[in-house]
């Protein structure tokens, strides 16, 4: 595994630190008035989910881990476990639904997601950045309201609440960002 300097750590990197695999959530570079510069790094353990704040000086060396990404098709959920199938080998794996956290409602039957592996261990699920959803309920269109940049609340078919433009009505399909939970465009 390649070693990188403490000042080269970026958000999204996976590091081997203190005997565990840590995903970098946030990085802040600090230059105090006295002393050397350092990177304040917020990390999340990919196996246990615990969080850690650590300081790395530019001279510190850390192991950067490359995760293998495989496209896998979501089949079904049962007892808090998500079942995915490898589209090439047709092998099935079960992962905890908690890996997706609050993005879980975006996972749809038959959807292809990227499962990230370290050696043979599945550690993370990456959903597409945008998904197509149907508006289940929203307020009716108010005439004359389309001139301003206003939004109205809507409930999607997966139960999530998002803000949509006034011209979007019930039963319409829209594209929603899985990172920001915001309306992107009509489908």
PDB file of C-alpha atoms in Angstrom:
ATOM      1  CA  UNK A   1       0.000   0.000   0.000  1.00  0.00           C
ATOM      2  CA  UNK A   2       1.318   3.455  -0.820  1.00  0.00           C
ATOM      3  CA  UNK A   3       2.312   5.798   1.972  1.00  0.00           C
ATOM      4  CA  UNK A   4       1.320   9.453   1.717  1.00  0.00           C
ATOM      5  CA  UNK A   5       2.295  12.520   3.727  1.00  0.00           C
ATOM      6  CA  UNK A   6      -0.139  13.958   6.266  1.00  0.00           C
ATOM      7  CA  UNK A   7      -0.717  17.081   4.144  1.00  0.00           C
ATOM      8  CA  UNK A   8      -1.791  14.953   1.108  1.00  0.00           C
ATOM      9  CA  UNK A   9      -4.862  13.474   2.848  1.00  0.00           C
ATOM     10  CA  UNK A  10      -8.105  14.314   1.041  1.00  0.00           C
ATOM     11  CA  UNK A  11     -11.807  13.764   1.748  1.00  0.00           C
ATOM     12  CA  UNK A  12     -12.865  10.350   0.447  1.00  0.00           C
ATOM     13  CA  UNK A  13      -9.473   8.693   1.008  1.00  0.00           C
ATOM     14  CA  UNK A  14      -9.384   5.409   2.897  1.00  0.00           C
ATOM     15  CA  UNK A  15      -6.503   5.139   5.380  1.00  0.00           C
ATOM     16  CA  UNK A  16      -5.090   2.307   7.454  1.00  0.00           C
ATOM     17  CA  UNK A  17      -4.558   3.843  10.898  1.00  0.00           C
ATOM     18  CA  UNK A  18      -4.242   2.255  14.365  1.00  0.00           C
ATOM     19  CA  UNK A  19      -4.987  -1.209  12.960  1.00  0.00           C
ATOM     20  CA  UNK A  20      -8.292  -0.200  11.325  1.00  0.00           C
ATOM     21  CA  UNK A  21      -9.635   1.045   8.004  1.00  0.00           C
ATOM     22  CA  UNK A  22     -10.824   4.655   8.184  1.00  0.00           C
ATOM     23  CA  UNK A  23     -12.716   6.692   5.592  1.00  0.00           C
ATOM     24  CA  UNK A  24     -11.789  10.379   5.592  1.00  0.00           C
ATOM     25  CA  UNK A  25     -14.951  12.453   6.144  1.00  0.00           C
ATOM     26  CA  UNK A  26     -13.490  15.949   6.503  1.00  0.00           C
ATOM     27  CA  UNK A  27     -10.030  17.552   6.256  1.00  0.00           C
ATOM     28  CA  UNK A  28      -9.021  20.980   7.529  1.00  0.00           C
ATOM     29  CA  UNK A  29      -5.525  22.385   7.033  1.00  0.00           C
ATOM     30  CA  UNK A  30      -4.393  24.494   9.988  1.00  0.00           C
ATOM     31  CA  UNK A  31      -1.412  26.867  10.128  1.00  0.00           C
ATOM     32  CA  UNK A  32      -1.038  28.048  13.707  1.00  0.00           C
ATOM     33  CA  UNK A  33       0.932  31.211  14.468  1.00  0.00           C
ATOM     34  CA  UNK A  34       3.475  29.186  16.389  1.00  0.00           C
ATOM     35  CA  UNK A  35       4.646  25.743  15.310  1.00  0.00           C
ATOM     36  CA  UNK A  36       4.246  23.731  12.138  1.00  0.00           C
ATOM     37  CA  UNK A  37       1.187  23.314   9.954  1.00  0.00           C
ATOM     38  CA  UNK A  38      -0.987  20.216  10.296  1.00  0.00           C
ATOM     39  CA  UNK A  39      -4.081  18.587   8.839  1.00  0.00           C
ATOM     40  CA  UNK A  40      -7.054  18.125  11.190  1.00  0.00           C
ATOM     41  CA  UNK A  41      -8.726  14.969   9.848  1.00  0.00           C
ATOM     42  CA  UNK A  42     -12.173  13.614  10.770  1.00  0.00           C
ATOM     43  CA  UNK A  43     -12.403   9.879  10.003  1.00  0.00           C
ATOM     44  CA  UNK A  44     -15.013   7.141  10.254  1.00  0.00           C
ATOM     45  CA  UNK A  45     -14.136   3.492  10.860  1.00  0.00           C
ATOM     46  CA  UNK A  46     -15.453   1.469   7.901  1.00  0.00           C
ATOM     47  CA  UNK A  47     -15.975  -1.666  10.023  1.00  0.00           C
ATOM     48  CA  UNK A  48     -17.406  -0.319  13.290  1.00  0.00           C
ATOM     49  CA  UNK A  49     -18.766   3.098  12.277  1.00  0.00           C
ATOM     50  CA  UNK A  50     -16.964   4.905  15.115  1.00  0.00           C
ATOM     51  CA  UNK A  51     -15.557   8.378  14.455  1.00  0.00           C
ATOM     52  CA  UNK A  52     -12.110   9.780  15.194  1.00  0.00           C
ATOM     53  CA  UNK A  53     -10.473  13.214  14.953  1.00  0.00           C
ATOM     54  CA  UNK A  54      -6.741  13.057  14.361  1.00  0.00           C
ATOM     55  CA  UNK A  55      -3.968  15.568  13.622  1.00  0.00           C
ATOM     56  CA  UNK A  56      -1.375  14.722  10.984  1.00  0.00           C
ATOM     57  CA  UNK A  57       1.762  16.812  10.466  1.00  0.00           C
ATOM     58  CA  UNK A  58       3.189  17.040   6.950  1.00  0.00           C
ATOM     59  CA  UNK A  59       6.090  14.769   7.979  1.00  0.00           C
ATOM     60  CA  UNK A  60       3.713  12.015   9.212  1.00  0.00           C
ATOM     61  CA  UNK A  61       3.318   9.053   6.864  1.00  0.00           C
ATOM     62  CA  UNK A  62      -0.013   7.204   6.580  1.00  0.00           C
ATOM     63  CA  UNK A  63      -1.050   4.161   4.562  1.00  0.00           C
ATOM     64  CA  UNK A  64      -3.535   4.969   1.781  1.00  0.00           C
ATOM     65  CA  UNK A  65      -5.766   1.992   0.924  1.00  0.00           C
ATOM     66  CA  UNK A  66      -7.285   1.376  -2.499  1.00  0.00           C
ATOM     67  CA  UNK A  67     -10.717  -0.245  -2.371  1.00  0.00           C
ATOM     68  CA  UNK A  68     -11.868  -2.416  -5.249  1.00  0.00           C
ATOM     69  CA  UNK A  69     -15.234  -1.313  -6.631  1.00  0.00           C
ATOM     70  CA  UNK A  70     -17.634  -3.810  -8.178  1.00  0.00           C
ATOM     71  CA  UNK A  71     -20.989  -3.065  -9.791  1.00  0.00           C
ATOM     72  CA  UNK A  72     -23.642  -5.162  -8.069  1.00  0.00           C
ATOM     73  CA  UNK A  73     -27.399  -5.378  -8.522  1.00  0.00           C
ATOM     74  CA  UNK A  74     -29.698  -4.902  -5.522  1.00  0.00           C
ATOM     75  CA  UNK A  75     -32.141  -7.817  -5.186  1.00  0.00           C
ATOM     76  CA  UNK A  76     -34.079  -7.475  -1.911  1.00  0.00           C
ATOM     77  CA  UNK A  77     -33.989  -6.578   1.795  1.00  0.00           C
ATOM     78  CA  UNK A  78     -34.843  -8.872   4.676  1.00  0.00           C
ATOM     79  CA  UNK A  79     -34.223  -8.519   8.427  1.00  0.00           C
ATOM     80  CA  UNK A  80     -32.080  -5.393   8.002  1.00  0.00           C
ATOM     81  CA  UNK A  81     -29.820  -7.076   5.441  1.00  0.00           C
ATOM     82  CA  UNK A  82     -29.502  -5.975   1.816  1.00  0.00           C
ATOM     83  CA  UNK A  83     -28.846  -8.711  -0.749  1.00  0.00           C
ATOM     84  CA  UNK A  84     -26.729  -7.822  -3.787  1.00  0.00           C
ATOM     85  CA  UNK A  85     -25.741  -9.960  -6.766  1.00  0.00           C
ATOM     86  CA  UNK A  86     -22.524  -9.678  -8.758  1.00  0.00           C
ATOM     87  CA  UNK A  87     -23.591  -9.178 -12.381  1.00  0.00           C
ATOM     88  CA  UNK A  88     -20.626 -11.179 -13.734  1.00  0.00           C
ATOM     89  CA  UNK A  89     -20.306 -14.161 -11.362  1.00  0.00           C
ATOM     90  CA  UNK A  90     -23.930 -14.145 -10.063  1.00  0.00           C
ATOM     91  CA  UNK A  91     -22.618 -14.542  -6.491  1.00  0.00           C
ATOM     92  CA  UNK A  92     -24.840 -13.013  -3.824  1.00  0.00           C
ATOM     93  CA  UNK A  93     -23.704 -11.112  -0.724  1.00  0.00           C
ATOM     94  CA  UNK A  94     -25.585  -9.681   2.251  1.00  0.00           C
ATOM     95  CA  UNK A  95     -24.709  -6.287   3.729  1.00  0.00           C
ATOM     96  CA  UNK A  96     -26.157  -4.315   6.636  1.00  0.00           C
ATOM     97  CA  UNK A  97     -28.775  -1.758   5.592  1.00  0.00           C
ATOM     98  CA  UNK A  98     -27.126   0.620   8.100  1.00  0.00           C
ATOM     99  CA  UNK A  99     -24.241   1.109   5.639  1.00  0.00           C
ATOM    100  CA  UNK A 100     -26.504   3.403   3.599  1.00  0.00           C
ATOM    101  CA  UNK A 101     -27.813   5.329   6.609  1.00  0.00           C
ATOM    102  CA  UNK A 102     -30.382   7.963   5.636  1.00  0.00           C
ATOM    103  CA  UNK A 103     -29.791   7.267   1.905  1.00  0.00           C
ATOM    104  CA  UNK A 104     -31.494   3.840   2.245  1.00  0.00           C
ATOM    105  CA  UNK A 105     -34.853   4.965   0.700  1.00  0.00           C
ATOM    106  CA  UNK A 106     -33.086   5.733  -2.594  1.00  0.00           C
ATOM    107  CA  UNK A 107     -32.119   2.074  -3.112  1.00  0.00           C
ATOM    108  CA  UNK A 108     -34.651   0.554  -5.522  1.00  0.00           C
ATOM    109  CA  UNK A 109     -35.215  -3.043  -6.642  1.00  0.00           C
ATOM    110  CA  UNK A 110     -32.913  -3.951  -9.521  1.00  0.00           C
ATOM    111  CA  UNK A 111     -30.733  -0.841  -9.042  1.00  0.00           C
ATOM    112  CA  UNK A 112     -27.008  -1.197  -9.757  1.00  0.00           C
ATOM    113  CA  UNK A 113     -24.792   0.124  -6.962  1.00  0.00           C
ATOM    114  CA  UNK A 114     -21.041   0.016  -6.415  1.00  0.00           C
ATOM    115  CA  UNK A 115     -19.948  -2.206  -3.543  1.00  0.00           C
ATOM    116  CA  UNK A 116     -16.457  -1.372  -2.278  1.00  0.00           C
ATOM    117  CA  UNK A 117     -14.211  -4.255  -1.200  1.00  0.00           C
ATOM    118  CA  UNK A 118     -10.983  -4.438   0.793  1.00  0.00           C
ATOM    119  CA  UNK A 119      -9.457  -7.772  -0.154  1.00  0.00           C
ATOM    120  CA  UNK A 120     -12.557 -10.046   0.094  1.00  0.00           C
ATOM    121  CA  UNK A 121     -14.469  -7.956   2.673  1.00  0.00           C
ATOM    122  CA  UNK A 122     -17.336  -5.727   1.501  1.00  0.00           C
ATOM    123  CA  UNK A 123     -17.121  -2.424   3.392  1.00  0.00           C
ATOM    124  CA  UNK A 124     -19.290   0.182   1.708  1.00  0.00           C
ATOM    125  CA  UNK A 125     -22.108   0.770  -0.794  1.00  0.00           C
ATOM    126  CA  UNK A 126     -21.998   3.709  -3.212  1.00  0.00           C
ATOM    127  CA  UNK A 127     -25.339   4.658  -4.788  1.00  0.00           C
ATOM    128  CA  UNK A 128     -25.616   6.519  -8.100  1.00  0.00           C
ATOM    129  CA  UNK A 129     -25.364  10.283  -7.552  1.00  0.00           C
ATOM    130  CA  UNK A 130     -28.889  10.834  -8.925  1.00  0.00           C
ATOM    131  CA  UNK A 131     -31.987   8.625  -8.916  1.00  0.00           C
ATOM    132  CA  UNK A 132     -35.425   8.826 -10.516  1.00  0.00           C
ATOM    133  CA  UNK A 133     -38.347   9.069  -8.060  1.00  0.00           C
ATOM    134  CA  UNK A 134     -42.083   9.643  -8.356  1.00  0.00           C
ATOM    135  CA  UNK A 135     -43.890  12.438  -6.507  1.00  0.00           C
ATOM    136  CA  UNK A 136     -46.566  10.816  -4.317  1.00  0.00           C
ATOM    137  CA  UNK A 137     -48.134  13.999  -2.950  1.00  0.00           C
ATOM    138  CA  UNK A 138     -47.607  17.741  -3.191  1.00  0.00           C
ATOM    139  CA  UNK A 139     -49.615  20.957  -3.109  1.00  0.00           C
ATOM    140  CA  UNK A 140     -51.491  21.942  -6.297  1.00  0.00           C
ATOM    141  CA  UNK A 141     -49.968  24.497  -8.670  1.00  0.00           C
ATOM    142  CA  UNK A 142     -50.846  28.091  -7.787  1.00  0.00           C
ATOM    143  CA  UNK A 143     -51.286  30.251 -10.883  1.00  0.00           C
ATOM    144  CA  UNK A 144     -48.767  33.102 -11.142  1.00  0.00           C
ATOM    145  CA  UNK A 145     -46.345  31.559  -8.660  1.00  0.00           C
ATOM    146  CA  UNK A 146     -43.946  30.278 -11.345  1.00  0.00           C
ATOM    147  CA  UNK A 147     -42.343  33.705 -11.914  1.00  0.00           C
ATOM    148  CA  UNK A 148     -40.389  33.644  -8.657  1.00  0.00           C
ATOM    149  CA  UNK A 149     -37.831  31.026  -7.617  1.00  0.00           C
ATOM    150  CA  UNK A 150     -39.992  29.414  -4.956  1.00  0.00           C
ATOM    151  CA  UNK A 151     -40.269  25.796  -3.901  1.00  0.00           C
ATOM    152  CA  UNK A 152     -43.012  23.724  -2.294  1.00  0.00           C
ATOM    153  CA  UNK A 153     -42.800  20.546  -0.179  1.00  0.00           C
ATOM    154  CA  UNK A 154     -43.403  17.149  -1.777  1.00  0.00           C
ATOM    155  CA  UNK A 155     -43.438  13.551  -0.538  1.00  0.00           C
ATOM    156  CA  UNK A 156     -41.822  10.978  -2.835  1.00  0.00           C
ATOM    157  CA  UNK A 157     -42.956   7.388  -3.425  1.00  0.00           C
ATOM    158  CA  UNK A 158     -40.099   6.226  -1.143  1.00  0.00           C
ATOM    159  CA  UNK A 159     -41.359   8.371   1.766  1.00  0.00           C
ATOM    160  CA  UNK A 160     -38.701  11.099   1.600  1.00  0.00           C
ATOM    161  CA  UNK A 161     -39.658  14.769   1.731  1.00  0.00           C
ATOM    162  CA  UNK A 162     -38.012  17.164  -0.747  1.00  0.00           C
ATOM    163  CA  UNK A 163     -38.626  20.694  -1.974  1.00  0.00           C
ATOM    164  CA  UNK A 164     -39.735  20.904  -5.613  1.00  0.00           C
ATOM    165  CA  UNK A 165     -40.511  23.798  -7.998  1.00  0.00           C
ATOM    166  CA  UNK A 166     -44.172  24.892  -8.177  1.00  0.00           C
ATOM    167  CA  UNK A 167     -44.730  23.385 -11.653  1.00  0.00           C
ATOM    168  CA  UNK A 168     -44.101  19.798 -10.428  1.00  0.00           C
ATOM    169  CA  UNK A 169     -47.339  17.936  -9.719  1.00  0.00           C
ATOM    170  CA  UNK A 170     -48.361  14.595  -8.231  1.00  0.00           C
ATOM    171  CA  UNK A 171     -47.497  11.360 -10.100  1.00  0.00           C
ATOM    172  CA  UNK A 172     -44.642  13.125 -11.972  1.00  0.00           C
ATOM    173  CA  UNK A 173     -41.171  11.599 -12.118  1.00  0.00           C
ATOM    174  CA  UNK A 174     -38.239  13.733 -10.968  1.00  0.00           C
ATOM    175  CA  UNK A 175     -34.479  13.302 -10.559  1.00  0.00           C
ATOM    176  CA  UNK A 176     -33.199  13.669  -6.966  1.00  0.00           C
ATOM    177  CA  UNK A 177     -29.577  13.936  -5.759  1.00  0.00           C
ATOM    178  CA  UNK A 178     -28.646  11.117  -3.336  1.00  0.00           C
ATOM    179  CA  UNK A 179     -25.969  13.297  -1.703  1.00  0.00           C
ATOM    180  CA  UNK A 180     -27.940  16.489  -1.037  1.00  0.00           C
ATOM    181  CA  UNK A 181     -31.527  15.083  -1.040  1.00  0.00           C
ATOM    182  CA  UNK A 182     -32.520  17.918  -3.392  1.00  0.00           C
ATOM    183  CA  UNK A 183     -34.578  18.162  -6.577  1.00  0.00           C
ATOM    184  CA  UNK A 184     -32.382  18.228  -9.709  1.00  0.00           C
ATOM    185  CA  UNK A 185     -34.768  18.164 -12.689  1.00  0.00           C
ATOM    186  CA  UNK A 186     -37.848  16.573 -14.207  1.00  0.00           C
ATOM    187  CA  UNK A 187     -37.337  13.051 -15.490  1.00  0.00           C
TER     188      UNK A 187
END
